[in-house]
C-alpha cells in the first residue's frame, strides 16, 4: 500500500544551523513528491515538488529536496535555518487511481532556537 | 490572484448540532479536496471532486459527513449530529485537473476551519 513516513516527529535546531527533514515513501510507480509547510494557524503552503528530471529540486525560502529512488526518500534540506522557519512540515506523495489524491505524512514540527 | 478561501475560520458548536463549512477554490481549478487535520495528526483525506465526475467519497469517516460542490466551484462540507471526535481543522484544497501532467497535480490549500465540538 502507498504510504509516507516522516520518522521525526519533532526537531530542534539552532538558528543558522543546517537542516534535514526525512521523508520515506512507498509507491508502486514513479511518484510525484511534495513538501508543504504549515505555520501556526495557517493552511499549507507548497515549498517544492518533484515530478521528473533532475532529482535535486529547489523550492521557496531557500529549501531544496533530493529524490533518491534507491532509498525511496525525498528529504528536505536547508543550509542555514532562520527563526521564521519554525513550523510544521509535511511530505506528500501521489497521485492515485487517476485522481490528484495525495497521501501525506504525519508531519515534522521544527523548532528553531536563537 | 485570490487563493483558496474557507469560512468560517473558527466554529464552536455543541455536540449533536449540524455544521456547514464552506470552501471557495481558486478560480479555474476543477479539482477540489477536503482534508481533516486532528491534533498532532497528519492530513486525513475526506472527499475529492473533479469536474462533473462523481466525487470520491472514500475518505469520509461516517455517514454523518457529506459534501456538495455547486456549479463546479464552491463546496460545502456538512457534518450532522457533531461529536467531540469531529473536533479538528478542516482544510480545503484545489488543483487544476487530474494527475496526467505534473503541474496540474499541485494542490493549493486554504487556511482551514477550526471546528470545536463541546
PDB file of C-alpha atoms in Angstrom:
ATOM      1  CA  UNK A   1       0.000   0.000   0.000  1.00  0.00           C
ATOM      2  CA  UNK A   2       1.095   3.511  -0.658  1.00  0.00           C
ATOM      3  CA  UNK A   3       2.323   5.407   2.363  1.00  0.00           C
ATOM      4  CA  UNK A   4       4.515   8.242   3.523  1.00  0.00           C
ATOM      5  CA  UNK A   5       6.688   8.143   6.625  1.00  0.00           C
ATOM      6  CA  UNK A   6       8.201  11.107   8.362  1.00  0.00           C
ATOM      7  CA  UNK A   7      10.207   9.456  11.114  1.00  0.00           C
ATOM      8  CA  UNK A   8      10.996  12.620  13.049  1.00  0.00           C
ATOM      9  CA  UNK A   9       8.003  13.999  14.913  1.00  0.00           C
ATOM     10  CA  UNK A  10       9.875  16.955  16.380  1.00  0.00           C
ATOM     11  CA  UNK A  11      13.242  18.510  15.502  1.00  0.00           C
ATOM     12  CA  UNK A  12      15.003  21.354  17.261  1.00  0.00           C
ATOM     13  CA  UNK A  13      17.856  23.280  15.666  1.00  0.00           C
ATOM     14  CA  UNK A  14      19.716  26.477  16.373  1.00  0.00           C
ATOM     15  CA  UNK A  15      19.303  29.424  14.059  1.00  0.00           C
ATOM     16  CA  UNK A  16      21.954  29.283  11.368  1.00  0.00           C
ATOM     17  CA  UNK A  17      22.390  25.527  11.594  1.00  0.00           C
ATOM     18  CA  UNK A  18      21.706  23.216   8.700  1.00  0.00           C
ATOM     19  CA  UNK A  19      18.508  21.217   8.499  1.00  0.00           C
ATOM     20  CA  UNK A  20      17.428  17.913   7.017  1.00  0.00           C
ATOM     21  CA  UNK A  21      13.893  16.568   7.368  1.00  0.00           C
ATOM     22  CA  UNK A  22      13.384  12.974   6.370  1.00  0.00           C
ATOM     23  CA  UNK A  23      10.648  11.550   4.198  1.00  0.00           C
ATOM     24  CA  UNK A  24      10.309   7.971   3.015  1.00  0.00           C
ATOM     25  CA  UNK A  25       7.540   6.716   0.798  1.00  0.00           C
ATOM     26  CA  UNK A  26       6.051   3.534  -0.500  1.00  0.00           C
ATOM     27  CA  UNK A  27       4.625   3.836  -4.001  1.00  0.00           C
ATOM     28  CA  UNK A  28       4.203   1.440  -6.883  1.00  0.00           C
ATOM     29  CA  UNK A  29       5.470   3.677  -9.664  1.00  0.00           C
ATOM     30  CA  UNK A  30       7.419   6.868 -10.128  1.00  0.00           C
ATOM     31  CA  UNK A  31       5.799   9.213  -7.636  1.00  0.00           C
ATOM     32  CA  UNK A  32       5.060  12.853  -7.589  1.00  0.00           C
ATOM     33  CA  UNK A  33       6.529  14.189  -4.356  1.00  0.00           C
ATOM     34  CA  UNK A  34       5.772  17.334  -2.431  1.00  0.00           C
ATOM     35  CA  UNK A  35       6.833  19.221   0.655  1.00  0.00           C
ATOM     36  CA  UNK A  36       4.400  21.590   2.310  1.00  0.00           C
ATOM     37  CA  UNK A  37       4.908  23.889   5.278  1.00  0.00           C
ATOM     38  CA  UNK A  38       2.255  24.896   7.788  1.00  0.00           C
ATOM     39  CA  UNK A  39       2.823  27.844  10.081  1.00  0.00           C
ATOM     40  CA  UNK A  40       0.740  28.043  13.269  1.00  0.00           C
ATOM     41  CA  UNK A  41      -2.897  28.785  12.477  1.00  0.00           C
ATOM     42  CA  UNK A  42      -2.257  28.747   8.733  1.00  0.00           C
ATOM     43  CA  UNK A  43      -3.025  26.476   5.837  1.00  0.00           C
ATOM     44  CA  UNK A  44      -0.398  24.525   3.961  1.00  0.00           C
ATOM     45  CA  UNK A  45       2.000  26.296   1.642  1.00  0.00           C
ATOM     46  CA  UNK A  46       3.810  24.426  -1.105  1.00  0.00           C
ATOM     47  CA  UNK A  47       7.597  24.522  -0.647  1.00  0.00           C
ATOM     48  CA  UNK A  48       8.650  22.406  -3.607  1.00  0.00           C
ATOM     49  CA  UNK A  49       7.691  19.458  -5.759  1.00  0.00           C
ATOM     50  CA  UNK A  50       9.283  16.704  -7.804  1.00  0.00           C
ATOM     51  CA  UNK A  51       7.680  15.246 -10.891  1.00  0.00           C
ATOM     52  CA  UNK A  52      10.557  14.096 -13.100  1.00  0.00           C
ATOM     53  CA  UNK A  53      14.008  15.056 -14.334  1.00  0.00           C
ATOM     54  CA  UNK A  54      16.662  16.484 -12.069  1.00  0.00           C
ATOM     55  CA  UNK A  55      16.431  14.724  -8.744  1.00  0.00           C
ATOM     56  CA  UNK A  56      17.536  17.792  -6.795  1.00  0.00           C
ATOM     57  CA  UNK A  57      14.743  20.321  -6.718  1.00  0.00           C
ATOM     58  CA  UNK A  58      14.823  23.851  -5.451  1.00  0.00           C
ATOM     59  CA  UNK A  59      11.930  25.452  -3.637  1.00  0.00           C
ATOM     60  CA  UNK A  60      10.957  28.642  -1.967  1.00  0.00           C
ATOM     61  CA  UNK A  61      12.557  30.111   1.144  1.00  0.00           C
ATOM     62  CA  UNK A  62      15.913  28.525   0.369  1.00  0.00           C
ATOM     63  CA  UNK A  63      14.725  24.915   0.712  1.00  0.00           C
ATOM     64  CA  UNK A  64      15.763  22.048  -1.522  1.00  0.00           C
ATOM     65  CA  UNK A  65      14.963  18.337  -1.649  1.00  0.00           C
ATOM     66  CA  UNK A  66      16.570  15.355  -3.284  1.00  0.00           C
ATOM     67  CA  UNK A  67      14.679  12.404  -4.724  1.00  0.00           C
ATOM     68  CA  UNK A  68      16.540   9.139  -4.190  1.00  0.00           C
ATOM     69  CA  UNK A  69      14.713   6.304  -5.877  1.00  0.00           C
ATOM     70  CA  UNK A  70      17.009   3.619  -4.471  1.00  0.00           C
ATOM     71  CA  UNK A  71      16.195   4.750  -0.939  1.00  0.00           C
ATOM     72  CA  UNK A  72      12.562   5.725  -1.583  1.00  0.00           C
ATOM     73  CA  UNK A  73      13.344   9.027   0.035  1.00  0.00           C
ATOM     74  CA  UNK A  74      12.682  12.687  -0.577  1.00  0.00           C
ATOM     75  CA  UNK A  75      14.488  14.542   2.203  1.00  0.00           C
ATOM     76  CA  UNK A  76      14.116  18.267   2.658  1.00  0.00           C
ATOM     77  CA  UNK A  77      17.199  20.368   3.348  1.00  0.00           C
ATOM     78  CA  UNK A  78      18.181  23.912   4.123  1.00  0.00           C
ATOM     79  CA  UNK A  79      21.794  25.002   4.665  1.00  0.00           C
ATOM     80  CA  UNK A  80      21.041  27.712   7.244  1.00  0.00           C
ATOM     81  CA  UNK A  81      17.803  27.822   9.205  1.00  0.00           C
ATOM     82  CA  UNK A  82      16.098  31.091  10.132  1.00  0.00           C
ATOM     83  CA  UNK A  83      13.860  31.575  13.150  1.00  0.00           C
ATOM     84  CA  UNK A  84      10.924  32.137  10.787  1.00  0.00           C
ATOM     85  CA  UNK A  85      11.296  28.558   9.518  1.00  0.00           C
ATOM     86  CA  UNK A  86       9.752  27.249  12.734  1.00  0.00           C
ATOM     87  CA  UNK A  87       6.643  25.444  11.530  1.00  0.00           C
ATOM     88  CA  UNK A  88       5.296  22.004  10.717  1.00  0.00           C
ATOM     89  CA  UNK A  89       6.486  20.320   7.547  1.00  0.00           C
ATOM     90  CA  UNK A  90       4.548  17.717   5.604  1.00  0.00           C
ATOM     91  CA  UNK A  91       5.764  15.384   2.898  1.00  0.00           C
ATOM     92  CA  UNK A  92       3.209  14.047   0.409  1.00  0.00           C
ATOM     93  CA  UNK A  93       3.140  11.550  -2.462  1.00  0.00           C
ATOM     94  CA  UNK A  94       0.695  10.906  -5.287  1.00  0.00           C
ATOM     95  CA  UNK A  95      -1.321  10.789  -7.405  1.00  0.00           C
ATOM     96  CA  UNK A  96      -3.539   7.735  -7.083  1.00  0.00           C
ATOM     97  CA  UNK A  97      -6.067   5.972  -9.230  1.00  0.00           C
ATOM     98  CA  UNK A  98      -6.297   8.635 -11.887  1.00  0.00           C
ATOM     99  CA  UNK A  99      -7.095  11.298  -9.341  1.00  0.00           C
ATOM    100  CA  UNK A 100      -4.977  14.009  -7.800  1.00  0.00           C
ATOM    101  CA  UNK A 101      -5.343  12.469  -4.356  1.00  0.00           C
ATOM    102  CA  UNK A 102      -2.207  12.773  -2.248  1.00  0.00           C
ATOM    103  CA  UNK A 103      -1.114  10.855   0.821  1.00  0.00           C
ATOM    104  CA  UNK A 104       0.517  12.968   3.498  1.00  0.00           C
ATOM    105  CA  UNK A 105       2.970  12.058   6.186  1.00  0.00           C
ATOM    106  CA  UNK A 106       2.180  12.882   9.788  1.00  0.00           C
ATOM    107  CA  UNK A 107       4.461  15.885   9.747  1.00  0.00           C
ATOM    108  CA  UNK A 108       7.640  17.075  11.450  1.00  0.00           C
ATOM    109  CA  UNK A 109       7.473  20.011  13.812  1.00  0.00           C
ATOM    110  CA  UNK A 110      10.549  22.229  13.561  1.00  0.00           C
ATOM    111  CA  UNK A 111      11.572  24.382  16.469  1.00  0.00           C
ATOM    112  CA  UNK A 112      14.330  26.967  15.996  1.00  0.00           C
ATOM    113  CA  UNK A 113      16.334  28.352  18.885  1.00  0.00           C
ATOM    114  CA  UNK A 114      18.066  31.745  18.592  1.00  0.00           C
TER     115      UNK A 114
ATOM    116  CA  UNK B   1      -4.619  36.375  -7.540  1.00  0.00           C
ATOM    117  CA  UNK B   2      -7.016  35.060  -4.906  1.00  0.00           C
ATOM    118  CA  UNK B   3      -6.165  31.784  -3.244  1.00  0.00           C
ATOM    119  CA  UNK B   4      -8.430  29.185  -1.693  1.00  0.00           C
ATOM    120  CA  UNK B   5     -10.698  30.712   0.911  1.00  0.00           C
ATOM    121  CA  UNK B   6     -12.620  28.987   3.679  1.00  0.00           C
ATOM    122  CA  UNK B   7     -15.295  30.103   6.081  1.00  0.00           C
ATOM    123  CA  UNK B   8     -15.770  30.338   8.915  1.00  0.00           C
ATOM    124  CA  UNK B   9     -12.207  30.390  10.212  1.00  0.00           C
ATOM    125  CA  UNK B  10     -13.397  29.106  13.567  1.00  0.00           C
ATOM    126  CA  UNK B  11     -16.572  27.297  14.545  1.00  0.00           C
ATOM    127  CA  UNK B  12     -17.618  26.246  18.020  1.00  0.00           C
ATOM    128  CA  UNK B  13     -20.675  24.071  18.268  1.00  0.00           C
ATOM    129  CA  UNK B  14     -22.434  21.823  20.711  1.00  0.00           C
ATOM    130  CA  UNK B  15     -22.449  18.081  20.421  1.00  0.00           C
ATOM    131  CA  UNK B  16     -25.369  16.925  18.294  1.00  0.00           C
ATOM    132  CA  UNK B  17     -25.653  20.093  16.208  1.00  0.00           C
ATOM    133  CA  UNK B  18     -25.098  20.194  12.461  1.00  0.00           C
ATOM    134  CA  UNK B  19     -22.364  22.378  10.956  1.00  0.00           C
ATOM    135  CA  UNK B  20     -21.561  23.579   7.445  1.00  0.00           C
ATOM    136  CA  UNK B  21     -18.075  24.532   6.327  1.00  0.00           C
ATOM    137  CA  UNK B  22     -17.529  26.426   3.104  1.00  0.00           C
ATOM    138  CA  UNK B  23     -14.687  26.393   0.585  1.00  0.00           C
ATOM    139  CA  UNK B  24     -14.091  28.720  -2.374  1.00  0.00           C
ATOM    140  CA  UNK B  25     -11.424  27.217  -4.637  1.00  0.00           C
ATOM    141  CA  UNK B  26      -9.054  29.088  -6.880  1.00  0.00           C
ATOM    142  CA  UNK B  27     -10.885  30.278  -9.979  1.00  0.00           C
ATOM    143  CA  UNK B  28     -10.461  27.811 -12.833  1.00  0.00           C
ATOM    144  CA  UNK B  29      -9.427  24.913 -10.631  1.00  0.00           C
ATOM    145  CA  UNK B  30     -11.561  21.914 -11.471  1.00  0.00           C
ATOM    146  CA  UNK B  31     -10.446  19.643  -8.637  1.00  0.00           C
ATOM    147  CA  UNK B  32     -11.365  20.264  -5.009  1.00  0.00           C
ATOM    148  CA  UNK B  33     -10.415  18.299  -1.900  1.00  0.00           C
ATOM    149  CA  UNK B  34     -11.380  18.242   1.751  1.00  0.00           C
ATOM    150  CA  UNK B  35      -8.974  17.049   4.420  1.00  0.00           C
ATOM    151  CA  UNK B  36      -9.197  16.780   8.183  1.00  0.00           C
ATOM    152  CA  UNK B  37      -6.270  17.527  10.449  1.00  0.00           C
ATOM    153  CA  UNK B  38      -6.719  16.362  14.011  1.00  0.00           C
ATOM    154  CA  UNK B  39      -4.430  17.478  16.813  1.00  0.00           C
ATOM    155  CA  UNK B  40      -0.968  16.026  16.295  1.00  0.00           C
ATOM    156  CA  UNK B  41      -2.038  14.124  13.190  1.00  0.00           C
ATOM    157  CA  UNK B  42      -1.290  14.430   9.528  1.00  0.00           C
ATOM    158  CA  UNK B  43      -3.855  15.232   6.913  1.00  0.00           C
ATOM    159  CA  UNK B  44      -6.669  12.756   6.507  1.00  0.00           C
ATOM    160  CA  UNK B  45      -8.286  12.765   3.078  1.00  0.00           C
ATOM    161  CA  UNK B  46     -12.062  13.111   3.200  1.00  0.00           C
ATOM    162  CA  UNK B  47     -13.509  13.721  -0.254  1.00  0.00           C
ATOM    163  CA  UNK B  48     -12.471  14.754  -3.764  1.00  0.00           C
ATOM    164  CA  UNK B  49     -14.419  16.482  -6.535  1.00  0.00           C
ATOM    165  CA  UNK B  50     -13.248  16.650 -10.138  1.00  0.00           C
ATOM    166  CA  UNK B  51     -15.360  18.492 -12.668  1.00  0.00           C
ATOM    167  CA  UNK B  52     -18.680  16.769 -13.307  1.00  0.00           C
ATOM    168  CA  UNK B  53     -17.453  13.327 -12.247  1.00  0.00           C
ATOM    169  CA  UNK B  54     -18.894  11.522  -9.261  1.00  0.00           C
ATOM    170  CA  UNK B  55     -16.973  12.566  -6.163  1.00  0.00           C
ATOM    171  CA  UNK B  56     -14.519  10.229  -4.467  1.00  0.00           C
ATOM    172  CA  UNK B  57     -16.041   9.869  -1.016  1.00  0.00           C
ATOM    173  CA  UNK B  58     -13.745   7.095   0.118  1.00  0.00           C
ATOM    174  CA  UNK B  59     -12.283   9.120   2.976  1.00  0.00           C
ATOM    175  CA  UNK B  60     -15.482  10.188   4.691  1.00  0.00           C
ATOM    176  CA  UNK B  61     -15.368   8.692   8.199  1.00  0.00           C
ATOM    177  CA  UNK B  62     -19.108   8.167   8.632  1.00  0.00           C
ATOM    178  CA  UNK B  63     -22.449   8.881   7.032  1.00  0.00           C
ATOM    179  CA  UNK B  64     -22.718  11.974   9.208  1.00  0.00           C
ATOM    180  CA  UNK B  65     -20.273  13.603   6.811  1.00  0.00           C
ATOM    181  CA  UNK B  66     -21.314  14.803   3.380  1.00  0.00           C
ATOM    182  CA  UNK B  67     -20.171  17.378   0.867  1.00  0.00           C
ATOM    183  CA  UNK B  68     -21.514  19.150  -2.165  1.00  0.00           C
ATOM    184  CA  UNK B  69     -19.943  21.201  -4.875  1.00  0.00           C
ATOM    185  CA  UNK B  70     -22.295  23.556  -6.648  1.00  0.00           C
ATOM    186  CA  UNK B  71     -21.640  24.775 -10.175  1.00  0.00           C
ATOM    187  CA  UNK B  72     -18.214  23.248 -10.178  1.00  0.00           C
ATOM    188  CA  UNK B  73     -16.933  25.899  -7.801  1.00  0.00           C
ATOM    189  CA  UNK B  74     -17.927  26.452  -4.176  1.00  0.00           C
ATOM    190  CA  UNK B  75     -18.074  23.418  -1.910  1.00  0.00           C
ATOM    191  CA  UNK B  76     -19.811  22.843   1.405  1.00  0.00           C
ATOM    192  CA  UNK B  77     -18.817  20.143   3.878  1.00  0.00           C
ATOM    193  CA  UNK B  78     -21.655  19.234   6.225  1.00  0.00           C
ATOM    194  CA  UNK B  79     -21.265  17.339   9.454  1.00  0.00           C
ATOM    195  CA  UNK B  80     -24.512  16.191  11.025  1.00  0.00           C
ATOM    196  CA  UNK B  81     -25.002  15.414  14.698  1.00  0.00           C
ATOM    197  CA  UNK B  82     -21.484  16.507  15.526  1.00  0.00           C
ATOM    198  CA  UNK B  83     -19.437  14.517  18.018  1.00  0.00           C
ATOM    199  CA  UNK B  84     -16.476  15.617  20.094  1.00  0.00           C
ATOM    200  CA  UNK B  85     -14.153  13.476  17.980  1.00  0.00           C
ATOM    201  CA  UNK B  86     -15.095  15.653  14.996  1.00  0.00           C
ATOM    202  CA  UNK B  87     -13.094  18.497  16.535  1.00  0.00           C
ATOM    203  CA  UNK B  88     -10.289  19.225  14.095  1.00  0.00           C
ATOM    204  CA  UNK B  89      -9.081  21.648  11.464  1.00  0.00           C
ATOM    205  CA  UNK B  90     -10.834  21.079   8.163  1.00  0.00           C
ATOM    206  CA  UNK B  91      -8.702  22.034   5.177  1.00  0.00           C
ATOM    207  CA  UNK B  92      -9.823  22.549   1.630  1.00  0.00           C
ATOM    208  CA  UNK B  93      -7.507  22.438  -1.386  1.00  0.00           C
ATOM    209  CA  UNK B  94      -7.911  22.867  -5.120  1.00  0.00           C
ATOM    210  CA  UNK B  95      -5.896  21.959  -8.198  1.00  0.00           C
ATOM    211  CA  UNK B  96      -6.153  22.418 -11.944  1.00  0.00           C
ATOM    212  CA  UNK B  97      -7.025  18.940 -13.198  1.00  0.00           C
ATOM    213  CA  UNK B  98      -6.415  15.239 -12.862  1.00  0.00           C
ATOM    214  CA  UNK B  99      -2.919  13.871 -12.417  1.00  0.00           C
ATOM    215  CA  UNK B 100      -1.958  13.394 -16.014  1.00  0.00           C
ATOM    216  CA  UNK B 101       0.569  16.201 -16.202  1.00  0.00           C
ATOM    217  CA  UNK B 102       2.790  17.112 -13.309  1.00  0.00           C
ATOM    218  CA  UNK B 103       1.831  20.715 -12.975  1.00  0.00           C
ATOM    219  CA  UNK B 104      -1.852  20.004 -12.544  1.00  0.00           C
ATOM    220  CA  UNK B 105      -1.376  17.748  -9.535  1.00  0.00           C
ATOM    221  CA  UNK B 106      -0.227  20.505  -7.209  1.00  0.00           C
ATOM    222  CA  UNK B 107      -2.802  21.248  -4.540  1.00  0.00           C
ATOM    223  CA  UNK B 108      -3.245  24.710  -3.108  1.00  0.00           C
ATOM    224  CA  UNK B 109      -4.655  24.897   0.375  1.00  0.00           C
ATOM    225  CA  UNK B 110      -6.956  27.271   2.157  1.00  0.00           C
ATOM    226  CA  UNK B 111      -6.343  28.472   5.725  1.00  0.00           C
ATOM    227  CA  UNK B 112      -8.737  25.926   7.192  1.00  0.00           C
ATOM    228  CA  UNK B 113     -11.713  25.963   9.525  1.00  0.00           C
ATOM    229  CA  UNK B 114     -11.046  25.060  13.120  1.00  0.00           C
ATOM    230  CA  UNK B 115     -14.049  23.143  14.428  1.00  0.00           C
ATOM    231  CA  UNK B 116     -14.539  22.666  18.138  1.00  0.00           C
ATOM    232  CA  UNK B 117     -17.353  20.450  19.363  1.00  0.00           C
ATOM    233  CA  UNK B 118     -18.192  20.951  23.023  1.00  0.00           C
TER     234      UNK B 118
END
